[in-house]
Amino acid sequence: MTKRAEGKTLAILAADGFEEVELTSPKEAIENAGGKTVIVSLEHGEIEANQHRKHGMKIAVDKTLDEVKADDFDAILIPGGLFSPDTLRTNQKALDFVSAFFEQKKPVFSICHGPQVLISANLVNGRKVTGFKAIQQDLKNAGGIVSDEPVVVDEGLVTSRNPDDLGAFNDKIVEEICEGKHDGQRESVAA
């Protein structure tokens, strides 16, 4: 297998209640391509996954938001789940961390309910996006140009709908992290 993502590091921003497969599957895809992943959360210890609303595995936090900056990474992933995005979207450090990836023109990946974090950081206005069916109207209300497709790519911003789309989403994650910075990556257009 080719190690085309060798030398690339992906920040995975999550909190308790992330959808297990939306973190583990992209993590495995990057690592299989030779890249490194770092689990970033609000506190040290472990965060617990959900598996379709049931408790899932626990995963160790590598770094807290107080210990990282976007400069340390090549891209960021925000997995979905019902609770993790809700927790992150109300945390200013999380919003600032995600915004810094846009400012540095680095790839940003988000799936399912994860784009709610992008909404709260005012990063979807004028951007092509998708997300879980239940948040597509929220994305539209925030100024996003929403498509109900497995994967939507807009200049380094890659969004996806749900676990059924992980194959295509993971392929795009590896491709985009290998491409690196995107000059067209930008914060959202002012409303």
JSON list of C-alpha atoms in Angstrom, two decimals:
[
{"chain": "A", "resi": 1, "resn": "MET", "atom": "CA", "xyz": [0.00, 0.00, 0.00]},
{"chain": "A", "resi": 2, "resn": "THR", "atom": "CA", "xyz": [1.28, 3.46, -0.88]},
{"chain": "A", "resi": 3, "resn": "LYS", "atom": "CA", "xyz": [2.22, 5.77, 1.99]},
{"chain": "A", "resi": 4, "resn": "ARG", "atom": "CA", "xyz": [1.25, 8.93, 0.16]},
{"chain": "A", "resi": 5, "resn": "ALA", "atom": "CA", "xyz": [0.18, 10.75, 3.34]},
{"chain": "A", "resi": 6, "resn": "GLU", "atom": "CA", "xyz": [3.54, 10.17, 5.02]},
{"chain": "A", "resi": 7, "resn": "GLY", "atom": "CA", "xyz": [4.66, 13.28, 6.88]},
{"chain": "A", "resi": 8, "resn": "LYS", "atom": "CA", "xyz": [1.07, 14.59, 7.17]},
{"chain": "A", "resi": 9, "resn": "THR", "atom": "CA", "xyz": [-0.65, 15.02, 10.53]},
{"chain": "A", "resi": 10, "resn": "LEU", "atom": "CA", "xyz": [-4.43, 15.16, 10.98]},
{"chain": "A", "resi": 11, "resn": "ALA", "atom": "CA", "xyz": [-6.00, 16.74, 14.06]},
{"chain": "A", "resi": 12, "resn": "ILE", "atom": "CA", "xyz": [-9.21, 14.96, 15.04]},
{"chain": "A", "resi": 13, "resn": "LEU", "atom": "CA", "xyz": [-11.33, 17.30, 17.15]},
{"chain": "A", "resi": 14, "resn": "ALA", "atom": "CA", "xyz": [-13.89, 15.42, 19.26]},
{"chain": "A", "resi": 15, "resn": "ALA", "atom": "CA", "xyz": [-15.58, 15.28, 22.65]},
{"chain": "A", "resi": 16, "resn": "ASP", "atom": "CA", "xyz": [-17.77, 12.74, 24.43]},
{"chain": "A", "resi": 17, "resn": "GLY", "atom": "CA", "xyz": [-20.59, 11.52, 22.22]},
{"chain": "A", "resi": 18, "resn": "PHE", "atom": "CA", "xyz": [-18.79, 11.43, 18.86]},
{"chain": "A", "resi": 19, "resn": "GLU", "atom": "CA", "xyz": [-20.07, 8.84, 16.37]},
{"chain": "A", "resi": 20, "resn": "GLU", "atom": "CA", "xyz": [-17.51, 6.06, 16.71]},
{"chain": "A", "resi": 21, "resn": "VAL", "atom": "CA", "xyz": [-17.09, 5.03, 13.08]},
{"chain": "A", "resi": 22, "resn": "GLU", "atom": "CA", "xyz": [-16.90, 8.68, 11.93]},
{"chain": "A", "resi": 23, "resn": "LEU", "atom": "CA", "xyz": [-13.70, 9.02, 13.94]},
{"chain": "A", "resi": 24, "resn": "THR", "atom": "CA", "xyz": [-12.19, 5.54, 13.66]},
{"chain": "A", "resi": 25, "resn": "SER", "atom": "CA", "xyz": [-12.71, 5.03, 9.93]},
{"chain": "A", "resi": 26, "resn": "PRO", "atom": "CA", "xyz": [-11.06, 8.30, 8.73]},
{"chain": "A", "resi": 27, "resn": "LYS", "atom": "CA", "xyz": [-8.32, 7.83, 11.36]},
{"chain": "A", "resi": 28, "resn": "GLU", "atom": "CA", "xyz": [-7.56, 4.40, 9.95]},
{"chain": "A", "resi": 29, "resn": "ALA", "atom": "CA", "xyz": [-7.62, 5.73, 6.36]},
{"chain": "A", "resi": 30, "resn": "ILE", "atom": "CA", "xyz": [-5.02, 8.41, 7.13]},
{"chain": "A", "resi": 31, "resn": "GLU", "atom": "CA", "xyz": [-2.83, 6.02, 9.11]},
{"chain": "A", "resi": 32, "resn": "ASN", "atom": "CA", "xyz": [-3.04, 3.37, 6.36]},
{"chain": "A", "resi": 33, "resn": "ALA", "atom": "CA", "xyz": [-1.86, 6.04, 3.92]},
{"chain": "A", "resi": 34, "resn": "GLY", "atom": "CA", "xyz": [1.17, 6.73, 6.14]},
{"chain": "A", "resi": 35, "resn": "GLY", "atom": "CA", "xyz": [-0.14, 9.80, 7.95]},
{"chain": "A", "resi": 36, "resn": "LYS", "atom": "CA", "xyz": [-0.38, 10.50, 11.66]},
{"chain": "A", "resi": 37, "resn": "THR", "atom": "CA", "xyz": [-3.49, 11.38, 13.67]},
{"chain": "A", "resi": 38, "resn": "VAL", "atom": "CA", "xyz": [-3.81, 13.28, 16.94]},
{"chain": "A", "resi": 39, "resn": "ILE", "atom": "CA", "xyz": [-6.99, 13.18, 19.02]},
{"chain": "A", "resi": 40, "resn": "VAL", "atom": "CA", "xyz": [-7.67, 16.70, 20.32]},
{"chain": "A", "resi": 41, "resn": "SER", "atom": "CA", "xyz": [-10.35, 17.38, 22.94]},
{"chain": "A", "resi": 42, "resn": "LEU", "atom": "CA", "xyz": [-11.28, 19.68, 25.79]},
{"chain": "A", "resi": 43, "resn": "GLU", "atom": "CA", "xyz": [-9.65, 17.71, 28.60]},
{"chain": "A", "resi": 44, "resn": "HIS", "atom": "CA", "xyz": [-7.07, 14.97, 29.12]},
{"chain": "A", "resi": 45, "resn": "GLY", "atom": "CA", "xyz": [-8.18, 11.38, 29.63]},
{"chain": "A", "resi": 46, "resn": "GLU", "atom": "CA", "xyz": [-10.61, 9.54, 27.41]},
{"chain": "A", "resi": 47, "resn": "ILE", "atom": "CA", "xyz": [-13.63, 10.49, 25.36]},
{"chain": "A", "resi": 48, "resn": "GLU", "atom": "CA", "xyz": [-16.50, 8.07, 24.83]},
{"chain": "A", "resi": 49, "resn": "ALA", "atom": "CA", "xyz": [-18.03, 7.29, 21.47]},
{"chain": "A", "resi": 50, "resn": "ASN", "atom": "CA", "xyz": [-21.62, 6.63, 20.58]},
{"chain": "A", "resi": 51, "resn": "GLN", "atom": "CA", "xyz": [-22.71, 3.93, 18.18]},
{"chain": "A", "resi": 52, "resn": "HIS", "atom": "CA", "xyz": [-26.06, 5.09, 16.89]},
{"chain": "A", "resi": 53, "resn": "ARG", "atom": "CA", "xyz": [-27.01, 6.51, 20.32]},
{"chain": "A", "resi": 54, "resn": "LYS", "atom": "CA", "xyz": [-25.56, 3.60, 22.33]},
{"chain": "A", "resi": 55, "resn": "HIS", "atom": "CA", "xyz": [-22.33, 3.87, 24.29]},
{"chain": "A", "resi": 56, "resn": "GLY", "atom": "CA", "xyz": [-19.30, 2.91, 22.26]},
{"chain": "A", "resi": 57, "resn": "MET", "atom": "CA", "xyz": [-15.57, 2.60, 22.75]},
{"chain": "A", "resi": 58, "resn": "LYS", "atom": "CA", "xyz": [-13.44, 5.00, 24.73]},
{"chain": "A", "resi": 59, "resn": "ILE", "atom": "CA", "xyz": [-10.49, 6.61, 23.01]},
{"chain": "A", "resi": 60, "resn": "ALA", "atom": "CA", "xyz": [-7.52, 8.34, 24.60]},
{"chain": "A", "resi": 61, "resn": "VAL", "atom": "CA", "xyz": [-7.10, 12.07, 24.12]},
{"chain": "A", "resi": 62, "resn": "ASP", "atom": "CA", "xyz": [-3.62, 12.89, 22.81]},
{"chain": "A", "resi": 63, "resn": "LYS", "atom": "CA", "xyz": [-3.74, 16.67, 23.33]},
{"chain": "A", "resi": 64, "resn": "THR", "atom": "CA", "xyz": [-6.10, 19.27, 24.71]},
{"chain": "A", "resi": 65, "resn": "LEU", "atom": "CA", "xyz": [-7.06, 22.47, 22.93]},
{"chain": "A", "resi": 66, "resn": "ASP", "atom": "CA", "xyz": [-4.78, 24.32, 25.35]},
{"chain": "A", "resi": 67, "resn": "GLU", "atom": "CA", "xyz": [-1.80, 22.33, 24.03]},
{"chain": "A", "resi": 68, "resn": "VAL", "atom": "CA", "xyz": [-2.27, 22.68, 20.27]},
{"chain": "A", "resi": 69, "resn": "LYS", "atom": "CA", "xyz": [-2.49, 25.20, 17.47]},
{"chain": "A", "resi": 70, "resn": "ALA", "atom": "CA", "xyz": [-3.42, 24.80, 13.83]},
{"chain": "A", "resi": 71, "resn": "ASP", "atom": "CA", "xyz": [0.25, 25.33, 12.90]},
{"chain": "A", "resi": 72, "resn": "ASP", "atom": "CA", "xyz": [0.95, 21.85, 14.35]},
{"chain": "A", "resi": 73, "resn": "PHE", "atom": "CA", "xyz": [-1.23, 20.08, 11.77]},
{"chain": "A", "resi": 74, "resn": "ASP", "atom": "CA", "xyz": [-1.85, 19.68, 8.05]},
{"chain": "A", "resi": 75, "resn": "ALA", "atom": "CA", "xyz": [-5.65, 19.31, 8.33]},
{"chain": "A", "resi": 76, "resn": "ILE", "atom": "CA", "xyz": [-8.51, 18.82, 10.79]},
{"chain": "A", "resi": 77, "resn": "LEU", "atom": "CA", "xyz": [-11.38, 16.35, 11.03]},
{"chain": "A", "resi": 78, "resn": "ILE", "atom": "CA", "xyz": [-14.57, 17.04, 12.97]},
{"chain": "A", "resi": 79, "resn": "PRO", "atom": "CA", "xyz": [-16.54, 13.80, 13.33]},
{"chain": "A", "resi": 80, "resn": "GLY", "atom": "CA", "xyz": [-20.27, 13.86, 13.94]},
{"chain": "A", "resi": 81, "resn": "GLY", "atom": "CA", "xyz": [-22.45, 12.29, 16.57]},
{"chain": "A", "resi": 82, "resn": "LEU", "atom": "CA", "xyz": [-25.26, 13.87, 18.51]},
{"chain": "A", "resi": 83, "resn": "PHE", "atom": "CA", "xyz": [-23.26, 15.20, 21.45]},
{"chain": "A", "resi": 84, "resn": "SER", "atom": "CA", "xyz": [-19.66, 15.94, 20.48]},
{"chain": "A", "resi": 85, "resn": "PRO", "atom": "CA", "xyz": [-20.50, 18.71, 17.97]},
{"chain": "A", "resi": 86, "resn": "ASP", "atom": "CA", "xyz": [-22.93, 20.28, 20.47]},
{"chain": "A", "resi": 87, "resn": "THR", "atom": "CA", "xyz": [-20.20, 20.42, 23.10]},
{"chain": "A", "resi": 88, "resn": "LEU", "atom": "CA", "xyz": [-17.56, 21.76, 20.72]},
{"chain": "A", "resi": 89, "resn": "ARG", "atom": "CA", "xyz": [-19.76, 24.38, 19.10]},
{"chain": "A", "resi": 90, "resn": "THR", "atom": "CA", "xyz": [-20.23, 26.14, 22.45]},
{"chain": "A", "resi": 91, "resn": "ASN", "atom": "CA", "xyz": [-16.50, 26.18, 23.25]},
{"chain": "A", "resi": 92, "resn": "GLN", "atom": "CA", "xyz": [-14.68, 29.28, 21.98]},
{"chain": "A", "resi": 93, "resn": "LYS", "atom": "CA", "xyz": [-11.27, 27.56, 21.96]},
{"chain": "A", "resi": 94, "resn": "ALA", "atom": "CA", "xyz": [-12.67, 24.86, 19.68]},
{"chain": "A", "resi": 95, "resn": "LEU", "atom": "CA", "xyz": [-14.20, 27.43, 17.34]},
{"chain": "A", "resi": 96, "resn": "ASP", "atom": "CA", "xyz": [-10.95, 29.43, 17.23]},
{"chain": "A", "resi": 97, "resn": "PHE", "atom": "CA", "xyz": [-8.94, 26.26, 16.57]},
{"chain": "A", "resi": 98, "resn": "VAL", "atom": "CA", "xyz": [-11.16, 25.29, 13.62]},
{"chain": "A", "resi": 99, "resn": "SER", "atom": "CA", "xyz": [-11.18, 28.85, 12.26]},
{"chain": "A", "resi": 100, "resn": "ALA", "atom": "CA", "xyz": [-7.37, 28.89, 12.23]},
{"chain": "A", "resi": 101, "resn": "PHE", "atom": "CA", "xyz": [-7.34, 26.03, 9.70]},
{"chain": "A", "resi": 102, "resn": "PHE", "atom": "CA", "xyz": [-9.41, 28.16, 7.34]},
{"chain": "A", "resi": 103, "resn": "GLU", "atom": "CA", "xyz": [-7.15, 31.15, 7.91]},
{"chain": "A", "resi": 104, "resn": "GLN", "atom": "CA", "xyz": [-4.11, 28.98, 7.09]},
{"chain": "A", "resi": 105, "resn": "LYS", "atom": "CA", "xyz": [-5.86, 27.55, 4.00]},
{"chain": "A", "resi": 106, "resn": "LYS", "atom": "CA", "xyz": [-5.57, 24.00, 5.32]},
{"chain": "A", "resi": 107, "resn": "PRO", "atom": "CA", "xyz": [-8.07, 21.21, 4.58]},
{"chain": "A", "resi": 108, "resn": "VAL", "atom": "CA", "xyz": [-11.05, 20.87, 6.91]},
{"chain": "A", "resi": 109, "resn": "PHE", "atom": "CA", "xyz": [-13.10, 17.65, 6.99]},
{"chain": "A", "resi": 110, "resn": "SER", "atom": "CA", "xyz": [-16.46, 17.29, 8.72]},
{"chain": "A", "resi": 111, "resn": "ILE", "atom": "CA", "xyz": [-19.16, 14.62, 8.62]},
{"chain": "A", "resi": 112, "resn": "CYS", "atom": "CA", "xyz": [-22.74, 14.12, 9.82]},
{"chain": "A", "resi": 113, "resn": "HIS", "atom": "CA", "xyz": [-23.47, 16.57, 12.69]},
{"chain": "A", "resi": 114, "resn": "GLY", "atom": "CA", "xyz": [-19.85, 17.81, 12.69]},
{"chain": "A", "resi": 115, "resn": "PRO", "atom": "CA", "xyz": [-20.63, 20.77, 10.40]},
{"chain": "A", "resi": 116, "resn": "GLN", "atom": "CA", "xyz": [-22.61, 22.27, 13.30]},
{"chain": "A", "resi": 117, "resn": "VAL", "atom": "CA", "xyz": [-19.21, 23.34, 14.66]},
{"chain": "A", "resi": 118, "resn": "LEU", "atom": "CA", "xyz": [-18.56, 25.13, 11.36]},
{"chain": "A", "resi": 119, "resn": "ILE", "atom": "CA", "xyz": [-21.94, 26.87, 11.63]},
{"chain": "A", "resi": 120, "resn": "SER", "atom": "CA", "xyz": [-21.14, 28.17, 15.11]},
{"chain": "A", "resi": 121, "resn": "ALA", "atom": "CA", "xyz": [-17.74, 29.38, 13.94]},
{"chain": "A", "resi": 122, "resn": "ASN", "atom": "CA", "xyz": [-19.44, 31.28, 11.07]},
{"chain": "A", "resi": 123, "resn": "LEU", "atom": "CA", "xyz": [-17.54, 29.28, 8.45]},
{"chain": "A", "resi": 124, "resn": "VAL", "atom": "CA", "xyz": [-20.25, 28.02, 6.07]},
{"chain": "A", "resi": 125, "resn": "ASN", "atom": "CA", "xyz": [-21.72, 31.19, 4.57]},
{"chain": "A", "resi": 126, "resn": "GLY", "atom": "CA", "xyz": [-21.22, 31.04, 0.80]},
{"chain": "A", "resi": 127, "resn": "ARG", "atom": "CA", "xyz": [-19.57, 27.59, 0.99]},
{"chain": "A", "resi": 128, "resn": "LYS", "atom": "CA", "xyz": [-20.69, 24.36, -0.72]},
{"chain": "A", "resi": 129, "resn": "VAL", "atom": "CA", "xyz": [-21.47, 21.87, 2.06]},
{"chain": "A", "resi": 130, "resn": "THR", "atom": "CA", "xyz": [-23.48, 18.86, 3.12]},
{"chain": "A", "resi": 131, "resn": "GLY", "atom": "CA", "xyz": [-24.24, 17.20, 6.43]},
{"chain": "A", "resi": 132, "resn": "PHE", "atom": "CA", "xyz": [-26.64, 14.86, 8.14]},
{"chain": "A", "resi": 133, "resn": "LYS", "atom": "CA", "xyz": [-30.18, 15.32, 6.79]},
{"chain": "A", "resi": 134, "resn": "ALA", "atom": "CA", "xyz": [-31.36, 16.82, 10.10]},
{"chain": "A", "resi": 135, "resn": "ILE", "atom": "CA", "xyz": [-28.83, 19.68, 9.93]},
{"chain": "A", "resi": 136, "resn": "GLN", "atom": "CA", "xyz": [-29.05, 20.49, 6.22]},
{"chain": "A", "resi": 137, "resn": "GLN", "atom": "CA", "xyz": [-31.60, 23.24, 6.89]},
{"chain": "A", "resi": 138, "resn": "ASP", "atom": "CA", "xyz": [-29.31, 24.64, 9.60]},
{"chain": "A", "resi": 139, "resn": "LEU", "atom": "CA", "xyz": [-26.48, 24.74, 7.05]},
{"chain": "A", "resi": 140, "resn": "LYS", "atom": "CA", "xyz": [-28.76, 26.58, 4.59]},
{"chain": "A", "resi": 141, "resn": "ASN", "atom": "CA", "xyz": [-29.84, 29.03, 7.30]},
{"chain": "A", "resi": 142, "resn": "ALA", "atom": "CA", "xyz": [-26.16, 29.75, 7.97]},
{"chain": "A", "resi": 143, "resn": "GLY", "atom": "CA", "xyz": [-25.67, 30.64, 4.30]},
{"chain": "A", "resi": 144, "resn": "GLY", "atom": "CA", "xyz": [-24.28, 27.32, 3.11]},
{"chain": "A", "resi": 145, "resn": "ILE", "atom": "CA", "xyz": [-24.92, 26.08, -0.43]},
{"chain": "A", "resi": 146, "resn": "VAL", "atom": "CA", "xyz": [-26.22, 22.64, 0.52]},
{"chain": "A", "resi": 147, "resn": "SER", "atom": "CA", "xyz": [-26.25, 19.51, -1.63]},
{"chain": "A", "resi": 148, "resn": "ASP", "atom": "CA", "xyz": [-27.56, 16.14, -0.48]},
{"chain": "A", "resi": 149, "resn": "GLU", "atom": "CA", "xyz": [-24.55, 14.21, -1.82]},
{"chain": "A", "resi": 150, "resn": "PRO", "atom": "CA", "xyz": [-22.17, 11.70, -0.21]},
{"chain": "A", "resi": 151, "resn": "VAL", "atom": "CA", "xyz": [-19.24, 14.14, -0.29]},
{"chain": "A", "resi": 152, "resn": "VAL", "atom": "CA", "xyz": [-19.11, 17.84, -1.10]},
{"chain": "A", "resi": 153, "resn": "VAL", "atom": "CA", "xyz": [-15.75, 19.52, -1.72]},
{"chain": "A", "resi": 154, "resn": "ASP", "atom": "CA", "xyz": [-15.27, 23.29, -1.77]},
{"chain": "A", "resi": 155, "resn": "GLU", "atom": "CA", "xyz": [-11.62, 24.35, -2.01]},
{"chain": "A", "resi": 156, "resn": "GLY", "atom": "CA", "xyz": [-10.29, 22.28, 0.88]},
{"chain": "A", "resi": 157, "resn": "LEU", "atom": "CA", "xyz": [-13.55, 22.12, 2.84]},
{"chain": "A", "resi": 158, "resn": "VAL", "atom": "CA", "xyz": [-14.83, 18.53, 2.64]},
{"chain": "A", "resi": 159, "resn": "THR", "atom": "CA", "xyz": [-18.18, 17.60, 4.17]},
{"chain": "A", "resi": 160, "resn": "SER", "atom": "CA", "xyz": [-20.17, 14.39, 4.19]},
{"chain": "A", "resi": 161, "resn": "ARG", "atom": "CA", "xyz": [-23.59, 13.19, 5.36]},
{"chain": "A", "resi": 162, "resn": "ASN", "atom": "CA", "xyz": [-23.36, 9.99, 7.42]},
{"chain": "A", "resi": 163, "resn": "PRO", "atom": "CA", "xyz": [-21.48, 6.71, 8.01]},
{"chain": "A", "resi": 164, "resn": "ASP", "atom": "CA", "xyz": [-22.82, 5.25, 4.75]},
{"chain": "A", "resi": 165, "resn": "ASP", "atom": "CA", "xyz": [-20.66, 7.81, 2.91]},
{"chain": "A", "resi": 166, "resn": "LEU", "atom": "CA", "xyz": [-17.39, 7.01, 4.72]},
{"chain": "A", "resi": 167, "resn": "GLY", "atom": "CA", "xyz": [-15.75, 5.22, 1.77]},
{"chain": "A", "resi": 168, "resn": "ALA", "atom": "CA", "xyz": [-15.98, 8.28, -0.47]},
{"chain": "A", "resi": 169, "resn": "PHE", "atom": "CA", "xyz": [-15.31, 10.66, 2.43]},
{"chain": "A", "resi": 170, "resn": "ASN", "atom": "CA", "xyz": [-12.14, 8.81, 3.48]},
{"chain": "A", "resi": 171, "resn": "ASP", "atom": "CA", "xyz": [-10.83, 8.76, -0.09]},
{"chain": "A", "resi": 172, "resn": "LYS", "atom": "CA", "xyz": [-11.31, 12.54, -0.29]},
{"chain": "A", "resi": 173, "resn": "ILE", "atom": "CA", "xyz": [-9.65, 13.08, 3.10]},
{"chain": "A", "resi": 174, "resn": "VAL", "atom": "CA", "xyz": [-6.50, 11.28, 1.97]},
{"chain": "A", "resi": 175, "resn": "GLU", "atom": "CA", "xyz": [-6.51, 13.09, -1.38]},
{"chain": "A", "resi": 176, "resn": "GLU", "atom": "CA", "xyz": [-6.99, 16.54, 0.13]},
{"chain": "A", "resi": 177, "resn": "ILE", "atom": "CA", "xyz": [-4.45, 16.18, 2.96]},
{"chain": "A", "resi": 178, "resn": "CYS", "atom": "CA", "xyz": [-1.91, 15.08, 0.34]},
{"chain": "A", "resi": 179, "resn": "GLU", "atom": "CA", "xyz": [-2.71, 18.10, -1.82]},
{"chain": "A", "resi": 180, "resn": "GLY", "atom": "CA", "xyz": [-2.00, 20.38, 1.13]},
{"chain": "A", "resi": 181, "resn": "LYS", "atom": "CA", "xyz": [-3.01, 24.01, 1.38]},
{"chain": "A", "resi": 182, "resn": "HIS", "atom": "CA", "xyz": [-5.75, 25.32, -0.90]},
{"chain": "A", "resi": 183, "resn": "ASP", "atom": "CA", "xyz": [-5.50, 28.94, -1.98]},
{"chain": "A", "resi": 184, "resn": "GLY", "atom": "CA", "xyz": [-9.28, 29.00, -2.40]},
{"chain": "A", "resi": 185, "resn": "GLN", "atom": "CA", "xyz": [-9.85, 27.87, 1.21]},
{"chain": "A", "resi": 186, "resn": "ARG", "atom": "CA", "xyz": [-11.26, 30.84, 3.01]},
{"chain": "A", "resi": 187, "resn": "GLU", "atom": "CA", "xyz": [-13.43, 31.81, 5.88]},
{"chain": "A", "resi": 188, "resn": "SER", "atom": "CA", "xyz": [-17.05, 32.26, 4.91]},
{"chain": "A", "resi": 189, "resn": "VAL", "atom": "CA", "xyz": [-18.23, 35.22, 2.93]},
{"chain": "A", "resi": 190, "resn": "ALA", "atom": "CA", "xyz": [-19.55, 37.99, 5.15]},
{"chain": "A", "resi": 191, "resn": "ALA", "atom": "CA", "xyz": [-23.34, 37.92, 5.36]}
]
